[in-house]
Coordinates of C-alpha atoms and ligand atoms in Angstrom, one line a residue:
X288 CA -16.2 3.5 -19.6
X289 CA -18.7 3.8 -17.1
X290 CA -18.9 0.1 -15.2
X291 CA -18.4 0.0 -11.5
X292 CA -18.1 -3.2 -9.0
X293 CA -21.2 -5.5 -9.4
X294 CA -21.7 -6.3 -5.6
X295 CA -23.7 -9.7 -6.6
X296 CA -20.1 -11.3 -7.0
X297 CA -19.6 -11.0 -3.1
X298 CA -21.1 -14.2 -2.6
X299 CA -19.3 -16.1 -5.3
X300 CA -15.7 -14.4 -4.2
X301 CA -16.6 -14.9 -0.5
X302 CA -17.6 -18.4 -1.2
X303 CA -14.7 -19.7 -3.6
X304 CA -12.2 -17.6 -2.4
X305 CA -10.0 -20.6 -1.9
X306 CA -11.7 -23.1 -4.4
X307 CA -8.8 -24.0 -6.8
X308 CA -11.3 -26.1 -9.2
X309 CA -12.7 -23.0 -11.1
X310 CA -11.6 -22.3 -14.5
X311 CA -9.9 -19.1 -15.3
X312 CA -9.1 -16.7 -18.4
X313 CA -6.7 -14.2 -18.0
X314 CA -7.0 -11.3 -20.4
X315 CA -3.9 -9.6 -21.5
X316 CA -1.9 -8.3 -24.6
X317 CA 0.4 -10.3 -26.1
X318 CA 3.5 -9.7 -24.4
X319 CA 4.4 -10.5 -20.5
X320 CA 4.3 -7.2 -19.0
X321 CA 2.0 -6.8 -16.4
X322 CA 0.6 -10.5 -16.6
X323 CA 3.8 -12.1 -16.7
X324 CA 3.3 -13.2 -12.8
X325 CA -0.4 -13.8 -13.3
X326 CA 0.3 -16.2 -15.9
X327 CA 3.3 -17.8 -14.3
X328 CA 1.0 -18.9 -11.2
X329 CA -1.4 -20.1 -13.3
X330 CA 1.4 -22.2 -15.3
X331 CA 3.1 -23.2 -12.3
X332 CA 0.3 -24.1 -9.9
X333 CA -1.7 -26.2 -12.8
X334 CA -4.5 -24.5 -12.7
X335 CA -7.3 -25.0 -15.6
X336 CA -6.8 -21.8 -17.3
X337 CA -6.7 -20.4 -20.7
X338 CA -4.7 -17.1 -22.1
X339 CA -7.1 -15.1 -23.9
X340 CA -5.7 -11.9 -26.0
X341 CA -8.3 -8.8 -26.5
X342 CA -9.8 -8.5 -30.1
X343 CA -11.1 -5.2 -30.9
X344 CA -9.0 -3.3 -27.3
X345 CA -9.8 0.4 -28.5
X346 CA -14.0 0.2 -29.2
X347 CA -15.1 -2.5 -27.7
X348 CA -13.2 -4.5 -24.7
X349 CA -11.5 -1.0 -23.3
X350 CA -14.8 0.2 -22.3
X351 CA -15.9 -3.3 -20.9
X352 CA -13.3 -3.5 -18.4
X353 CA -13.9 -1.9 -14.6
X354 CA -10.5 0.9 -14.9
X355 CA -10.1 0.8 -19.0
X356 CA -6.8 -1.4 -18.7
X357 CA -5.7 -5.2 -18.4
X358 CA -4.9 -7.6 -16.9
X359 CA -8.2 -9.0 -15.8
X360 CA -9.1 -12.4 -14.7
X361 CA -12.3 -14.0 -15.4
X362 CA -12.6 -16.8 -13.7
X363 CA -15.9 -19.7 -13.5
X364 CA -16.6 -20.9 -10.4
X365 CA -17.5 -25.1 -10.2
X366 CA -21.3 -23.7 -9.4
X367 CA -21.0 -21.4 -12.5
X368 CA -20.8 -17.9 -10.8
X369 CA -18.6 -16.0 -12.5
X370 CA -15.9 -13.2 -10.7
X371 CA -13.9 -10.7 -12.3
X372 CA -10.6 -9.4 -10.5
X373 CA -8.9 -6.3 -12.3
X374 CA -5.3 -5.1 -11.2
X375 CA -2.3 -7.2 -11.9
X376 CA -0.8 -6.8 -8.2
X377 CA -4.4 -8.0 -6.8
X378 CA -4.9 -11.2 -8.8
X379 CA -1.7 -12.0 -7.9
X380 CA -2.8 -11.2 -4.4
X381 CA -5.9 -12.6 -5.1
X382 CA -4.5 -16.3 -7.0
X383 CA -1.9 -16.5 -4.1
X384 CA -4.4 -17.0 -1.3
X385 CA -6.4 -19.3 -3.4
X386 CA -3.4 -21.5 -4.4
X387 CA -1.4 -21.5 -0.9
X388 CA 1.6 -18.8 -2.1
X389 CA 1.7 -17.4 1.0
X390 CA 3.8 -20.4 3.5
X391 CA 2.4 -21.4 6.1
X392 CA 1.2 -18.9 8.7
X393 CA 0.9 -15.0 9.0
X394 CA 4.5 -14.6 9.6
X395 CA 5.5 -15.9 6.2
X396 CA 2.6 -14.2 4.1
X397 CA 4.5 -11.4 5.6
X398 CA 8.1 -12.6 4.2
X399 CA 6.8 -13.4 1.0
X400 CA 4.9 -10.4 0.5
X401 CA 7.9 -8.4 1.4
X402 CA 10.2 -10.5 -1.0
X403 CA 8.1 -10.2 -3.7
X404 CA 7.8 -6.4 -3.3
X405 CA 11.6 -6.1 -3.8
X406 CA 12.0 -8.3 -6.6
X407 CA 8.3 -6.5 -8.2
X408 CA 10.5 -2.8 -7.6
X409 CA 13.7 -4.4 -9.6
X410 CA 11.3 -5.0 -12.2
X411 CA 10.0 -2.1 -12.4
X412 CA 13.3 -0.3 -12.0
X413 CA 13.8 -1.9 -15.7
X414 CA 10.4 -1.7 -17.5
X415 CA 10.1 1.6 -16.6
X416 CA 12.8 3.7 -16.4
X417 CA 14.6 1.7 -19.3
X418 CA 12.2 -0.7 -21.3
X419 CA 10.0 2.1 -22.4
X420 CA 12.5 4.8 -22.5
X421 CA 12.9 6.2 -26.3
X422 CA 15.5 9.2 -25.5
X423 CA 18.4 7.2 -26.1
X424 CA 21.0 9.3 -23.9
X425 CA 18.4 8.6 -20.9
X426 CA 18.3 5.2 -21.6
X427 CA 22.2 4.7 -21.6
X428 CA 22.3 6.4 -17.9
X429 CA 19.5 4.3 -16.3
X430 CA 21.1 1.1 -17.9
X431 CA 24.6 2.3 -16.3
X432 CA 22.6 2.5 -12.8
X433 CA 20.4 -0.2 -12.8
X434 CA 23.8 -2.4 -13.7
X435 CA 26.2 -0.2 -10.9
X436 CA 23.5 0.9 -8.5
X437 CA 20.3 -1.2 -8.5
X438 CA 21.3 -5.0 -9.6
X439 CA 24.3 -5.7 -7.1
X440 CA 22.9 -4.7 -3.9
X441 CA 19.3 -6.8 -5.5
X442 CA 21.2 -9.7 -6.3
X443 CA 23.0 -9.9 -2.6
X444 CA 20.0 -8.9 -0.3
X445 CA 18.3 -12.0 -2.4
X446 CA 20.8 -13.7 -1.7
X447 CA 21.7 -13.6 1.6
X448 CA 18.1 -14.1 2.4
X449 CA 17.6 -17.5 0.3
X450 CA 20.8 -18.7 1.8
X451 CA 19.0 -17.8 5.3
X452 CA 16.4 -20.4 4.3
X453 CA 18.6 -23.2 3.6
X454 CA 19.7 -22.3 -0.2
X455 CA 16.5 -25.1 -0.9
X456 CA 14.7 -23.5 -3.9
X457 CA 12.6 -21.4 -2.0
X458 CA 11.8 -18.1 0.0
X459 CA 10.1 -19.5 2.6
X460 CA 9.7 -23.2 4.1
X461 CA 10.7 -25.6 1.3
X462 CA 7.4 -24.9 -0.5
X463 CA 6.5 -22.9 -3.5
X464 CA 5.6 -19.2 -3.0
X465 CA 4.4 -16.1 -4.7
X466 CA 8.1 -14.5 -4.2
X467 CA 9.8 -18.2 -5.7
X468 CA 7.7 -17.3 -8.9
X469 CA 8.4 -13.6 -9.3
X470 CA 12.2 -14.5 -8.4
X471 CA 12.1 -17.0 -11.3
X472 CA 10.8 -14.2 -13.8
X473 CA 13.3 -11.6 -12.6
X474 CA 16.0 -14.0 -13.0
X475 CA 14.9 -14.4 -16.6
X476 CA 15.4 -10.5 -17.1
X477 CA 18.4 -10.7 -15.6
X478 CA 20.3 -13.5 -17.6
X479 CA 18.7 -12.0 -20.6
X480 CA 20.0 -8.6 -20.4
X481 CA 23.3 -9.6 -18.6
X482 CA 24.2 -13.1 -19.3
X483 CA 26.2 -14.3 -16.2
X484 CA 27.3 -10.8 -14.8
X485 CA 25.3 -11.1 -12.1
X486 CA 23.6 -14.3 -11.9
X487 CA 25.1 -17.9 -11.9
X488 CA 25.2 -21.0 -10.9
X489 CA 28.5 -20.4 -9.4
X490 CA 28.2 -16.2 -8.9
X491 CA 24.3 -16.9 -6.7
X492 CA 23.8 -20.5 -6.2
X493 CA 20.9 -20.0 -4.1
X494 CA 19.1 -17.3 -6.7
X495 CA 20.0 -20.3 -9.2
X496 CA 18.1 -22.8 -7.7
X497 CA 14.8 -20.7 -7.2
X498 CA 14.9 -20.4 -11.0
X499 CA 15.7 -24.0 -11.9
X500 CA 13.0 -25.5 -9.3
X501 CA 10.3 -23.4 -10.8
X502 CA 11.3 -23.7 -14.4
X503 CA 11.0 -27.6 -13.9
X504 CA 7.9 -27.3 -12.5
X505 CA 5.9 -29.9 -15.4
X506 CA 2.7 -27.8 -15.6
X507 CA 4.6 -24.5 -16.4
X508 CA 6.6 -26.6 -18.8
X509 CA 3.6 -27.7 -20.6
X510 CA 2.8 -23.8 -20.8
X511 CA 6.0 -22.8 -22.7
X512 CA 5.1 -25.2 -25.2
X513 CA 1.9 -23.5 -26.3
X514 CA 1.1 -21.5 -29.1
X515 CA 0.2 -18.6 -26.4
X516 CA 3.3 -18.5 -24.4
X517 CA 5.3 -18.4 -28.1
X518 CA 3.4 -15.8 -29.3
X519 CA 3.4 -13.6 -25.8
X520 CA 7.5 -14.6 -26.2
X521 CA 7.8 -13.3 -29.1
X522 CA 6.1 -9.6 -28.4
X523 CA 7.9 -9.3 -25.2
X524 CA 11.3 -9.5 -27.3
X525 CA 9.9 -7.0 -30.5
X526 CA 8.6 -4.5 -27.9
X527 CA 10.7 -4.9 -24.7
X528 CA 13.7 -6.5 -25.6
X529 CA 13.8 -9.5 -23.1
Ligands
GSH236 N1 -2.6 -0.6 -12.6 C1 -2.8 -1.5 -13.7 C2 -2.1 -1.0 -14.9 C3 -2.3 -1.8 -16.1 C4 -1.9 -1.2 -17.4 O1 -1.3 -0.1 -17.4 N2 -2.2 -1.8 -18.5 C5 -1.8 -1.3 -19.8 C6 -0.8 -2.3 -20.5 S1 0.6 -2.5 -19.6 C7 -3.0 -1.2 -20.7 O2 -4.0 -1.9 -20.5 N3 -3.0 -0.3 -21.7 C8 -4.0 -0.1 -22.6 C9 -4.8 1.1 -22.5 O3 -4.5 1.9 -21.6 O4 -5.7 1.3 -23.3 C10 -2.3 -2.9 -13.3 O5 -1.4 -3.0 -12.5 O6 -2.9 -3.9 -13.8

């Protein structure tokens, strides 16, 4: 690996920063890890984008990349400059300026940065210490916490904070946000593992109505119904269980 920043992209990022009519391909294995929220903005916010999977990781594409790992975005400018953005949490950063995820002001980048960076950490909480885990007896006491110590107090905070914005489908305003989308994927987690335990139409009716106003959303729709999102489904379950 020995490729470092190519500073000619500074014009075309500076310049298209907050162009939404490039084209994009997001490079990623096939499973949603760490491009699940990548690909949900993409899906939700319709933008022209295609979900490319590596084909020869270990000697070719590894050494290609800028830090040896994925995601990466590729994405073609509408004057044909191409940028490359490594790092899931900065194209997320990076596709949320871009695509307005961030409300309306500073205030509410704020609110939505700091939503999504709670409901990123419950994530986490399960990929990491539980997804991955093989020693079983670990596993068992970090699925006891996470569903004791780390999901109720989640699920409330969210909550209460939704509720503080009208209980509309939303974070912040009554518009679509970065946080709206990584709620809707953490919500998914949730009612996978736990059924209605936690989250319900009747237990969270504000968490509820994030999920089903992005879900409807036609664009993503459209996604779920490609051969890409079924075959990304389908690793996700085999290797992570969700
Ligand atoms: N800090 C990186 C971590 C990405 C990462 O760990 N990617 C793993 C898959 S989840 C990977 O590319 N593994 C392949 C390898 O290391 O060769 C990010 O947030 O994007």
């Amino acid at each position: 690996m020995s490729r470092t920043f190519d500073n000619n992209a500074r014009t075309a990022l500076n310049e298209s920063i907050y162009n939404q009519d490039s084209t994009f391909k997001l490079k990623y294995f096939k499973l949603h890890g760490m491009a699940a929220t990548v690909r949900m903005i993409l899906a939700t916010t319709g933008a022209k984008w295609e979900c490319v999977f590596p084909e020869d990781w270990a000697n070719k594409e590894k050494s290609e990349t800028l830090f040896g790992v994925l995601p990466v975005l590729y994405e073609t400018t509408s004057s044909g400059q191409t940028i490359e953005v490594p790092e899931s949490e900065v194209i997320e950063h990076y596709l949320s300026k871009k695509f307005g995820l961030y409300g309306n002001d500073d205030f509410d980048e704020i609110k939505v940065r700091t939503f999504t960076s709670s409901i990123q950490a419950i994530i986490t909480y399960y990929f990491l210490r539980i997804a991955v885990v093989r020693d079983a007896a670990y596993k068992a006491t970090m699925t006891e916490r996470f569903l004791t110590e780390a999901l109720p107090p989640f699920v409330l905070t969210h909550e209460r904070h939704l509720h503080a914005n009208g209980s509309n489908g939303h974070y912040v305003n009554d518009k679509l946000s970065l946080a709206d989308i990584k709620l809707a994927l953490a919500v998914e987690m949730i009612v996978t593992l736990t059924g209605d335990r936690f989250v319900s139409k009747e237990k969270t009716p504000a968490l509820y109505t994030v999920w089903e106003k992005v879900n409807v959303i036609p664009s993503l729709a459209e996604w779920k119904k490609t051969e890409a999102y079924t075959v990304v489904a389908e690793g996700n379950l085999r290797i992570l269980g969700f």
